[in-house]
PDB file of C-alpha atoms in Angstrom:
ATOM      1  CA  UNK A1410      62.636  44.356 174.669  1.00  0.00           C
ATOM      2  CA  UNK A1411      66.192  43.456 175.722  1.00  0.00           C
ATOM      3  CA  UNK A1412      67.477  44.062 172.206  1.00  0.00           C
ATOM      4  CA  UNK A1413      65.711  47.422 172.089  1.00  0.00           C
ATOM      5  CA  UNK A1414      67.303  48.546 175.374  1.00  0.00           C
ATOM      6  CA  UNK A1415      70.795  47.494 174.190  1.00  0.00           C
ATOM      7  CA  UNK A1416      70.135  49.395 170.949  1.00  0.00           C
ATOM      8  CA  UNK A1417      69.077  52.460 172.928  1.00  0.00           C
ATOM      9  CA  UNK A1418      72.299  52.323 174.985  1.00  0.00           C
ATOM     10  CA  UNK A1419      74.343  51.947 171.794  1.00  0.00           C
ATOM     11  CA  UNK A1420      72.628  54.943 170.124  1.00  0.00           C
ATOM     12  CA  UNK A1421      73.016  56.927 173.379  1.00  0.00           C
ATOM     13  CA  UNK A1422      76.776  56.325 173.425  1.00  0.00           C
ATOM     14  CA  UNK A1423      77.030  57.249 169.765  1.00  0.00           C
ATOM     15  CA  UNK A1424      75.102  60.466 170.433  1.00  0.00           C
ATOM     16  CA  UNK A1425      77.526  61.300 173.269  1.00  0.00           C
ATOM     17  CA  UNK A1426      80.506  60.513 171.012  1.00  0.00           C
ATOM     18  CA  UNK A1427      79.100  62.930 168.397  1.00  0.00           C
ATOM     19  CA  UNK A1428      78.515  65.644 171.020  1.00  0.00           C
ATOM     20  CA  UNK A1429      74.717  65.388 171.039  1.00  0.00           C
ATOM     21  CA  UNK A1430      74.441  65.547 174.849  1.00  0.00           C
ATOM     22  CA  UNK A1431      70.748  66.434 175.069  1.00  0.00           C
ATOM     23  CA  UNK A1432      69.834  63.460 172.859  1.00  0.00           C
ATOM     24  CA  UNK A1433      72.204  61.261 174.908  1.00  0.00           C
ATOM     25  CA  UNK A1434      70.533  62.421 178.121  1.00  0.00           C
ATOM     26  CA  UNK A1435      67.028  61.668 176.797  1.00  0.00           C
ATOM     27  CA  UNK A1436      68.122  58.219 175.565  1.00  0.00           C
ATOM     28  CA  UNK A1437      69.773  57.486 178.923  1.00  0.00           C
ATOM     29  CA  UNK A1438      66.542  58.290 180.777  1.00  0.00           C
ATOM     30  CA  UNK A1439      64.483  56.089 178.402  1.00  0.00           C
ATOM     31  CA  UNK A1440      66.985  53.198 178.622  1.00  0.00           C
ATOM     32  CA  UNK A1441      67.148  53.492 182.424  1.00  0.00           C
ATOM     33  CA  UNK A1442      63.343  53.475 182.831  1.00  0.00           C
ATOM     34  CA  UNK A1443      62.963  50.585 180.386  1.00  0.00           C
ATOM     35  CA  UNK A1444      65.616  48.567 182.240  1.00  0.00           C
ATOM     36  CA  UNK A1445      63.782  49.245 185.518  1.00  0.00           C
ATOM     37  CA  UNK A1446      60.433  48.184 184.018  1.00  0.00           C
ATOM     38  CA  UNK A1447      61.961  45.027 182.511  1.00  0.00           C
ATOM     39  CA  UNK A1448      63.404  44.185 185.917  1.00  0.00           C
ATOM     40  CA  UNK A1449      59.993  44.775 187.469  1.00  0.00           C
ATOM     41  CA  UNK A1450      58.442  42.479 184.842  1.00  0.00           C
ATOM     42  CA  UNK A1451      60.898  39.656 185.607  1.00  0.00           C
ATOM     43  CA  UNK A1452      60.484  40.183 189.382  1.00  0.00           C
ATOM     44  CA  UNK A1453      56.697  39.891 189.325  1.00  0.00           C
ATOM     45  CA  UNK A1454      57.072  36.886 186.964  1.00  0.00           C
ATOM     46  CA  UNK A1455      59.223  35.014 189.480  1.00  0.00           C
ATOM     47  CA  UNK A1456      57.006  35.950 192.429  1.00  0.00           C
ATOM     48  CA  UNK A1457      54.017  34.349 190.689  1.00  0.00           C
ATOM     49  CA  UNK A1458      56.030  31.155 190.312  1.00  0.00           C
ATOM     50  CA  UNK A1459      57.167  31.253 193.982  1.00  0.00           C
ATOM     51  CA  UNK A1460      53.699  31.692 195.455  1.00  0.00           C
TER      52      UNK A1460
ATOM     53  CA  UNK B 938      94.462  66.470 189.672  1.00  0.00           C
ATOM     54  CA  UNK B 939      92.622  66.716 186.343  1.00  0.00           C
ATOM     55  CA  UNK B 940      94.826  63.922 184.983  1.00  0.00           C
ATOM     56  CA  UNK B 941      93.887  61.722 187.950  1.00  0.00           C
ATOM     57  CA  UNK B 942      90.217  62.385 187.394  1.00  0.00           C
ATOM     58  CA  UNK B 943      90.579  61.466 183.683  1.00  0.00           C
ATOM     59  CA  UNK B 944      92.466  58.311 184.713  1.00  0.00           C
ATOM     60  CA  UNK B 945      89.712  57.309 187.145  1.00  0.00           C
ATOM     61  CA  UNK B 946      87.058  57.782 184.419  1.00  0.00           C
ATOM     62  CA  UNK B 947      89.079  55.643 182.028  1.00  0.00           C
ATOM     63  CA  UNK B 948      89.555  53.018 184.731  1.00  0.00           C
ATOM     64  CA  UNK B 949      85.782  52.821 185.245  1.00  0.00           C
ATOM     65  CA  UNK B 950      85.101  52.336 181.530  1.00  0.00           C
ATOM     66  CA  UNK B 951      87.845  49.754 180.978  1.00  0.00           C
ATOM     67  CA  UNK B 952      86.974  47.779 184.130  1.00  0.00           C
ATOM     68  CA  UNK B 953      83.294  47.556 183.194  1.00  0.00           C
ATOM     69  CA  UNK B 954      84.183  46.695 179.581  1.00  0.00           C
ATOM     70  CA  UNK B 955      86.525  43.914 180.748  1.00  0.00           C
ATOM     71  CA  UNK B 956      83.792  42.464 182.987  1.00  0.00           C
ATOM     72  CA  UNK B 957      81.357  42.551 180.058  1.00  0.00           C
ATOM     73  CA  UNK B 958      83.970  40.883 177.816  1.00  0.00           C
ATOM     74  CA  UNK B 959      84.489  38.243 180.539  1.00  0.00           C
ATOM     75  CA  UNK B 960      80.736  37.543 180.590  1.00  0.00           C
ATOM     76  CA  UNK B 961      80.876  37.343 176.781  1.00  0.00           C
ATOM     77  CA  UNK B 962      83.703  34.818 177.109  1.00  0.00           C
ATOM     78  CA  UNK B 963      81.623  32.704 179.503  1.00  0.00           C
ATOM     79  CA  UNK B 964      78.751  32.864 177.035  1.00  0.00           C
ATOM     80  CA  UNK B 965      80.652  31.795 173.953  1.00  0.00           C
ATOM     81  CA  UNK B 966      83.689  29.878 175.230  1.00  0.00           C
ATOM     82  CA  UNK B 967      81.918  27.941 178.020  1.00  0.00           C
ATOM     83  CA  UNK B 968      78.623  27.894 176.111  1.00  0.00           C
ATOM     84  CA  UNK B 969      76.624  29.268 179.040  1.00  0.00           C
ATOM     85  CA  UNK B 970      73.465  31.067 178.013  1.00  0.00           C
ATOM     86  CA  UNK B 971      72.766  34.305 179.945  1.00  0.00           C
ATOM     87  CA  UNK B 972      69.374  34.436 181.707  1.00  0.00           C
ATOM     88  CA  UNK B 973      67.134  37.586 181.666  1.00  0.00           C
ATOM     89  CA  UNK B 974      68.560  38.788 185.012  1.00  0.00           C
ATOM     90  CA  UNK B 975      72.147  38.360 183.688  1.00  0.00           C
ATOM     91  CA  UNK B 976      71.202  40.485 180.657  1.00  0.00           C
ATOM     92  CA  UNK B 977      69.682  43.118 182.973  1.00  0.00           C
ATOM     93  CA  UNK B 978      72.961  43.242 184.909  1.00  0.00           C
ATOM     94  CA  UNK B 979      74.830  43.770 181.647  1.00  0.00           C
ATOM     95  CA  UNK B 980      72.514  46.678 180.875  1.00  0.00           C
ATOM     96  CA  UNK B 981      73.192  48.115 184.348  1.00  0.00           C
ATOM     97  CA  UNK B 982      76.957  47.877 183.791  1.00  0.00           C
ATOM     98  CA  UNK B 983      76.733  49.629 180.410  1.00  0.00           C
ATOM     99  CA  UNK B 984      74.643  52.405 181.922  1.00  0.00           C
ATOM    100  CA  UNK B 985      77.188  52.717 184.751  1.00  0.00           C
ATOM    101  CA  UNK B 986      80.035  53.098 182.257  1.00  0.00           C
ATOM    102  CA  UNK B 987      78.089  55.615 180.208  1.00  0.00           C
ATOM    103  CA  UNK B 988      78.568  58.218 183.008  1.00  0.00           C
ATOM    104  CA  UNK B 989      82.401  58.385 182.729  1.00  0.00           C
ATOM    105  CA  UNK B 990      82.114  57.949 178.944  1.00  0.00           C
ATOM    106  CA  UNK B 991      79.830  60.997 178.848  1.00  0.00           C
ATOM    107  CA  UNK B 992      82.336  62.956 180.936  1.00  0.00           C
ATOM    108  CA  UNK B 993      85.237  62.092 178.588  1.00  0.00           C
ATOM    109  CA  UNK B 994      83.153  62.949 175.490  1.00  0.00           C
ATOM    110  CA  UNK B 995      82.232  66.339 177.017  1.00  0.00           C
ATOM    111  CA  UNK B 996      85.805  67.035 178.093  1.00  0.00           C
ATOM    112  CA  UNK B 997      86.999  66.387 174.537  1.00  0.00           C
ATOM    113  CA  UNK B 998      84.786  69.225 173.279  1.00  0.00           C
ATOM    114  CA  UNK B 999      84.891  71.852 176.008  1.00  0.00           C
ATOM    115  CA  UNK B1000      85.841  72.695 179.622  1.00  0.00           C
ATOM    116  CA  UNK B1001      84.140  70.622 182.328  1.00  0.00           C
ATOM    117  CA  UNK B1002      83.058  71.885 185.757  1.00  0.00           C
ATOM    118  CA  UNK B1003      81.787  70.386 188.995  1.00  0.00           C
ATOM    119  CA  UNK B1004      78.248  70.208 187.594  1.00  0.00           C
ATOM    120  CA  UNK B1005      79.398  68.045 184.672  1.00  0.00           C
ATOM    121  CA  UNK B1006      81.196  65.669 187.054  1.00  0.00           C
ATOM    122  CA  UNK B1007      78.162  65.522 189.335  1.00  0.00           C
ATOM    123  CA  UNK B1008      75.767  64.757 186.446  1.00  0.00           C
ATOM    124  CA  UNK B1009      77.983  62.026 184.977  1.00  0.00           C
ATOM    125  CA  UNK B1010      78.736  60.233 188.258  1.00  0.00           C
ATOM    126  CA  UNK B1011      75.135  60.709 189.418  1.00  0.00           C
ATOM    127  CA  UNK B1012      74.094  58.654 186.358  1.00  0.00           C
ATOM    128  CA  UNK B1013      76.665  56.018 187.274  1.00  0.00           C
ATOM    129  CA  UNK B1014      75.443  55.776 190.888  1.00  0.00           C
ATOM    130  CA  UNK B1015      71.759  55.506 189.831  1.00  0.00           C
ATOM    131  CA  UNK B1016      72.635  52.808 187.280  1.00  0.00           C
ATOM    132  CA  UNK B1017      74.749  50.929 189.861  1.00  0.00           C
ATOM    133  CA  UNK B1018      71.803  50.954 192.271  1.00  0.00           C
ATOM    134  CA  UNK B1019      69.554  49.528 189.543  1.00  0.00           C
ATOM    135  CA  UNK B1020      72.098  46.897 188.444  1.00  0.00           C
ATOM    136  CA  UNK B1021      72.988  46.059 192.040  1.00  0.00           C
ATOM    137  CA  UNK B1022      69.317  45.468 192.813  1.00  0.00           C
ATOM    138  CA  UNK B1023      69.123  42.983 189.938  1.00  0.00           C
ATOM    139  CA  UNK B1024      72.278  41.207 191.124  1.00  0.00           C
ATOM    140  CA  UNK B1025      71.007  41.098 194.702  1.00  0.00           C
ATOM    141  CA  UNK B1026      67.713  39.693 193.452  1.00  0.00           C
ATOM    142  CA  UNK B1027      69.543  36.898 191.613  1.00  0.00           C
ATOM    143  CA  UNK B1028      71.726  36.174 194.673  1.00  0.00           C
ATOM    144  CA  UNK B1029      68.569  35.906 196.819  1.00  0.00           C
ATOM    145  CA  UNK B1030      66.954  33.526 194.288  1.00  0.00           C
ATOM    146  CA  UNK B1031      69.811  31.080 194.875  1.00  0.00           C
ATOM    147  CA  UNK B1032      70.480  31.686 198.551  1.00  0.00           C
ATOM    148  CA  UNK B1033      68.558  28.666 199.891  1.00  0.00           C
ATOM    149  CA  UNK B1034      70.734  25.818 201.276  1.00  0.00           C
ATOM    150  CA  UNK B1035      71.291  23.087 198.706  1.00  0.00           C
ATOM    151  CA  UNK B1036      70.807  25.451 195.735  1.00  0.00           C
ATOM    152  CA  UNK B1037      73.837  25.125 193.448  1.00  0.00           C
ATOM    153  CA  UNK B1038      73.147  28.515 191.820  1.00  0.00           C
ATOM    154  CA  UNK B1039      72.890  29.494 188.164  1.00  0.00           C
ATOM    155  CA  UNK B1040      75.836  28.648 185.943  1.00  0.00           C
ATOM    156  CA  UNK B1041      79.361  27.676 186.980  1.00  0.00           C
ATOM    157  CA  UNK B1042      81.230  29.693 189.671  1.00  0.00           C
ATOM    158  CA  UNK B1043      84.358  31.692 188.804  1.00  0.00           C
ATOM    159  CA  UNK B1044      87.074  32.062 191.482  1.00  0.00           C
ATOM    160  CA  UNK B1045      84.628  30.583 193.992  1.00  0.00           C
ATOM    161  CA  UNK B1046      81.755  33.013 193.349  1.00  0.00           C
ATOM    162  CA  UNK B1047      78.952  32.954 190.827  1.00  0.00           C
ATOM    163  CA  UNK B1048      78.940  35.614 188.116  1.00  0.00           C
ATOM    164  CA  UNK B1049      75.965  37.459 189.628  1.00  0.00           C
ATOM    165  CA  UNK B1050      77.843  37.737 192.936  1.00  0.00           C
ATOM    166  CA  UNK B1051      80.848  39.202 191.071  1.00  0.00           C
ATOM    167  CA  UNK B1052      78.390  41.503 189.324  1.00  0.00           C
ATOM    168  CA  UNK B1053      77.134  42.809 192.684  1.00  0.00           C
ATOM    169  CA  UNK B1054      80.735  43.465 193.764  1.00  0.00           C
ATOM    170  CA  UNK B1055      81.289  45.428 190.503  1.00  0.00           C
ATOM    171  CA  UNK B1056      78.256  47.602 191.166  1.00  0.00           C
ATOM    172  CA  UNK B1057      79.376  48.335 194.737  1.00  0.00           C
ATOM    173  CA  UNK B1058      82.837  49.240 193.362  1.00  0.00           C
ATOM    174  CA  UNK B1059      81.225  51.601 190.796  1.00  0.00           C
ATOM    175  CA  UNK B1060      79.402  53.398 193.608  1.00  0.00           C
ATOM    176  CA  UNK B1061      82.669  53.654 195.572  1.00  0.00           C
ATOM    177  CA  UNK B1062      84.675  55.017 192.606  1.00  0.00           C
ATOM    178  CA  UNK B1063      81.875  57.470 191.745  1.00  0.00           C
ATOM    179  CA  UNK B1064      81.825  58.648 195.381  1.00  0.00           C
ATOM    180  CA  UNK B1065      85.581  59.169 195.183  1.00  0.00           C
ATOM    181  CA  UNK B1066      85.202  61.216 192.003  1.00  0.00           C
ATOM    182  CA  UNK B1067      82.546  63.325 193.666  1.00  0.00           C
ATOM    183  CA  UNK B1068      84.928  63.970 196.589  1.00  0.00           C
ATOM    184  CA  UNK B1069      87.533  65.228 194.122  1.00  0.00           C
ATOM    185  CA  UNK B1070      85.278  67.717 192.312  1.00  0.00           C
ATOM    186  CA  UNK B1071      87.230  70.625 190.770  1.00  0.00           C
ATOM    187  CA  UNK B1072      86.606  74.068 192.264  1.00  0.00           C
ATOM    188  CA  UNK B1073      86.389  75.726 188.860  1.00  0.00           C
ATOM    189  CA  UNK B1074      85.958  74.663 185.216  1.00  0.00           C
ATOM    190  CA  UNK B1075      88.982  72.864 183.840  1.00  0.00           C
ATOM    191  CA  UNK B1076      90.201  71.729 180.452  1.00  0.00           C
ATOM    192  CA  UNK B1077      91.128  68.026 180.536  1.00  0.00           C
ATOM    193  CA  UNK B1078      93.634  66.608 178.074  1.00  0.00           C
ATOM    194  CA  UNK B1079      91.691  63.998 176.093  1.00  0.00           C
ATOM    195  CA  UNK B1080      94.149  62.209 173.852  1.00  0.00           C
ATOM    196  CA  UNK B1081      94.067  58.879 172.098  1.00  0.00           C
ATOM    197  CA  UNK B1082      93.684  56.588 175.155  1.00  0.00           C
ATOM    198  CA  UNK B1083      90.492  58.159 176.620  1.00  0.00           C
ATOM    199  CA  UNK B1084      88.893  58.096 173.171  1.00  0.00           C
ATOM    200  CA  UNK B1085      89.972  54.474 172.741  1.00  0.00           C
ATOM    201  CA  UNK B1086      88.336  53.625 176.077  1.00  0.00           C
ATOM    202  CA  UNK B1087      85.013  55.108 174.932  1.00  0.00           C
ATOM    203  CA  UNK B1088      85.376  53.349 171.563  1.00  0.00           C
ATOM    204  CA  UNK B1089      85.963  50.046 173.403  1.00  0.00           C
ATOM    205  CA  UNK B1090      82.770  50.556 175.392  1.00  0.00           C
ATOM    206  CA  UNK B1091      80.775  51.348 172.213  1.00  0.00           C
ATOM    207  CA  UNK B1092      82.201  48.206 170.528  1.00  0.00           C
ATOM    208  CA  UNK B1093      81.317  46.030 173.564  1.00  0.00           C
ATOM    209  CA  UNK B1094      77.756  47.439 173.593  1.00  0.00           C
ATOM    210  CA  UNK B1095      77.411  46.820 169.851  1.00  0.00           C
ATOM    211  CA  UNK B1096      78.600  43.192 170.232  1.00  0.00           C
ATOM    212  CA  UNK B1097      76.187  42.643 173.134  1.00  0.00           C
ATOM    213  CA  UNK B1098      73.321  44.125 171.117  1.00  0.00           C
ATOM    214  CA  UNK B1099      73.922  41.599 168.342  1.00  0.00           C
ATOM    215  CA  UNK B1100      74.355  38.691 170.816  1.00  0.00           C
ATOM    216  CA  UNK B1101      71.104  39.547 172.617  1.00  0.00           C
ATOM    217  CA  UNK B1102      69.229  39.938 169.347  1.00  0.00           C
ATOM    218  CA  UNK B1103      70.394  36.430 168.339  1.00  0.00           C
ATOM    219  CA  UNK B1104      69.407  35.056 171.771  1.00  0.00           C
ATOM    220  CA  UNK B1105      66.016  36.794 171.896  1.00  0.00           C
ATOM    221  CA  UNK B1106      65.083  36.681 168.205  1.00  0.00           C
ATOM    222  CA  UNK B1107      61.883  38.520 167.396  1.00  0.00           C
ATOM    223  CA  UNK B1108      60.275  37.650 170.773  1.00  0.00           C
ATOM    224  CA  UNK B1109      59.380  40.368 173.305  1.00  0.00           C
ATOM    225  CA  UNK B1110      61.155  38.779 176.320  1.00  0.00           C
ATOM    226  CA  UNK B1111      63.877  36.227 176.925  1.00  0.00           C
ATOM    227  CA  UNK B1112      62.737  32.900 178.418  1.00  0.00           C
ATOM    228  CA  UNK B1113      63.468  32.428 182.179  1.00  0.00           C
ATOM    229  CA  UNK B1114      65.937  29.627 181.507  1.00  0.00           C
ATOM    230  CA  UNK B1115      67.207  30.025 177.964  1.00  0.00           C
ATOM    231  CA  UNK B1116      68.662  26.894 176.395  1.00  0.00           C
ATOM    232  CA  UNK B1117      69.017  28.009 172.780  1.00  0.00           C
ATOM    233  CA  UNK B1118      69.417  31.059 170.543  1.00  0.00           C
ATOM    234  CA  UNK B1119      65.823  31.843 169.622  1.00  0.00           C
ATOM    235  CA  UNK B1120      66.671  33.591 166.363  1.00  0.00           C
ATOM    236  CA  UNK B1121      68.282  30.403 165.077  1.00  0.00           C
ATOM    237  CA  UNK B1122      65.611  28.097 166.433  1.00  0.00           C
ATOM    238  CA  UNK B1123      62.888  30.328 164.862  1.00  0.00           C
ATOM    239  CA  UNK B1124      64.517  29.693 161.506  1.00  0.00           C
ATOM    240  CA  UNK B1125      64.753  25.944 162.161  1.00  0.00           C
ATOM    241  CA  UNK B1126      68.379  25.633 163.356  1.00  0.00           C
ATOM    242  CA  UNK B1127      68.867  23.912 166.718  1.00  0.00           C
ATOM    243  CA  UNK B1128      71.548  25.464 169.021  1.00  0.00           C
ATOM    244  CA  UNK B1129      70.832  24.164 172.533  1.00  0.00           C
ATOM    245  CA  UNK B1130      73.373  24.952 175.246  1.00  0.00           C
ATOM    246  CA  UNK B1131      73.520  24.771 179.081  1.00  0.00           C
ATOM    247  CA  UNK B1132      72.913  27.792 181.379  1.00  0.00           C
ATOM    248  CA  UNK B1133      74.378  31.113 182.647  1.00  0.00           C
ATOM    249  CA  UNK B1134      76.622  34.256 182.664  1.00  0.00           C
ATOM    250  CA  UNK B1135      75.856  37.908 183.698  1.00  0.00           C
TER     251      UNK B1135
END
């Protein structure tokens, strides 16, 4: 999952570099949501351990 | 004023890239393995820097107006809020008295605390950029240095992608306290190391 998000950010930056702004925008949104979900996953993980 | 705005965008990209390179240094020179939250903070920083990078890439092709600035720095602020939440979460995990924290401190603060400071700074610089919005569309001079800044960021992201792939291997998630590079251990090579670095 982490590798996939990094890969998405890399492709997003390449898309911006090549002037493909719409693609860059879509990839940003996907990477942002995936990062948030991964954070949520790790948060709930730790809470289970705490309680 | 356009030159100052370009300079501020470059500063944002270079500062974040340097922090990411510093974390890379801690990972490979001090042999501290980054935990899942450290990796999430790296993602947040890359997303933060992608706002100004986007602005410079746009400005290289055409005129940019207030809407372009607002979009790009809006992305940075949202990413900084996400990354800052991760950093704050990690600070709170180690806030109890007697907890020595994750990894070794740098200049008296742990790397996740520095990371939180970086995210707050990104919000402040983005706010400053939004205060200096141009009244009409302007053509920015994008020469070698702004392009080199974006290329540096792309190179740092590429290096991080490879490093995370080696650390995660073909598993879905990183372990909570990673002690070895899973790609190597999956193939039978042992590479155990101590902890930490955002």
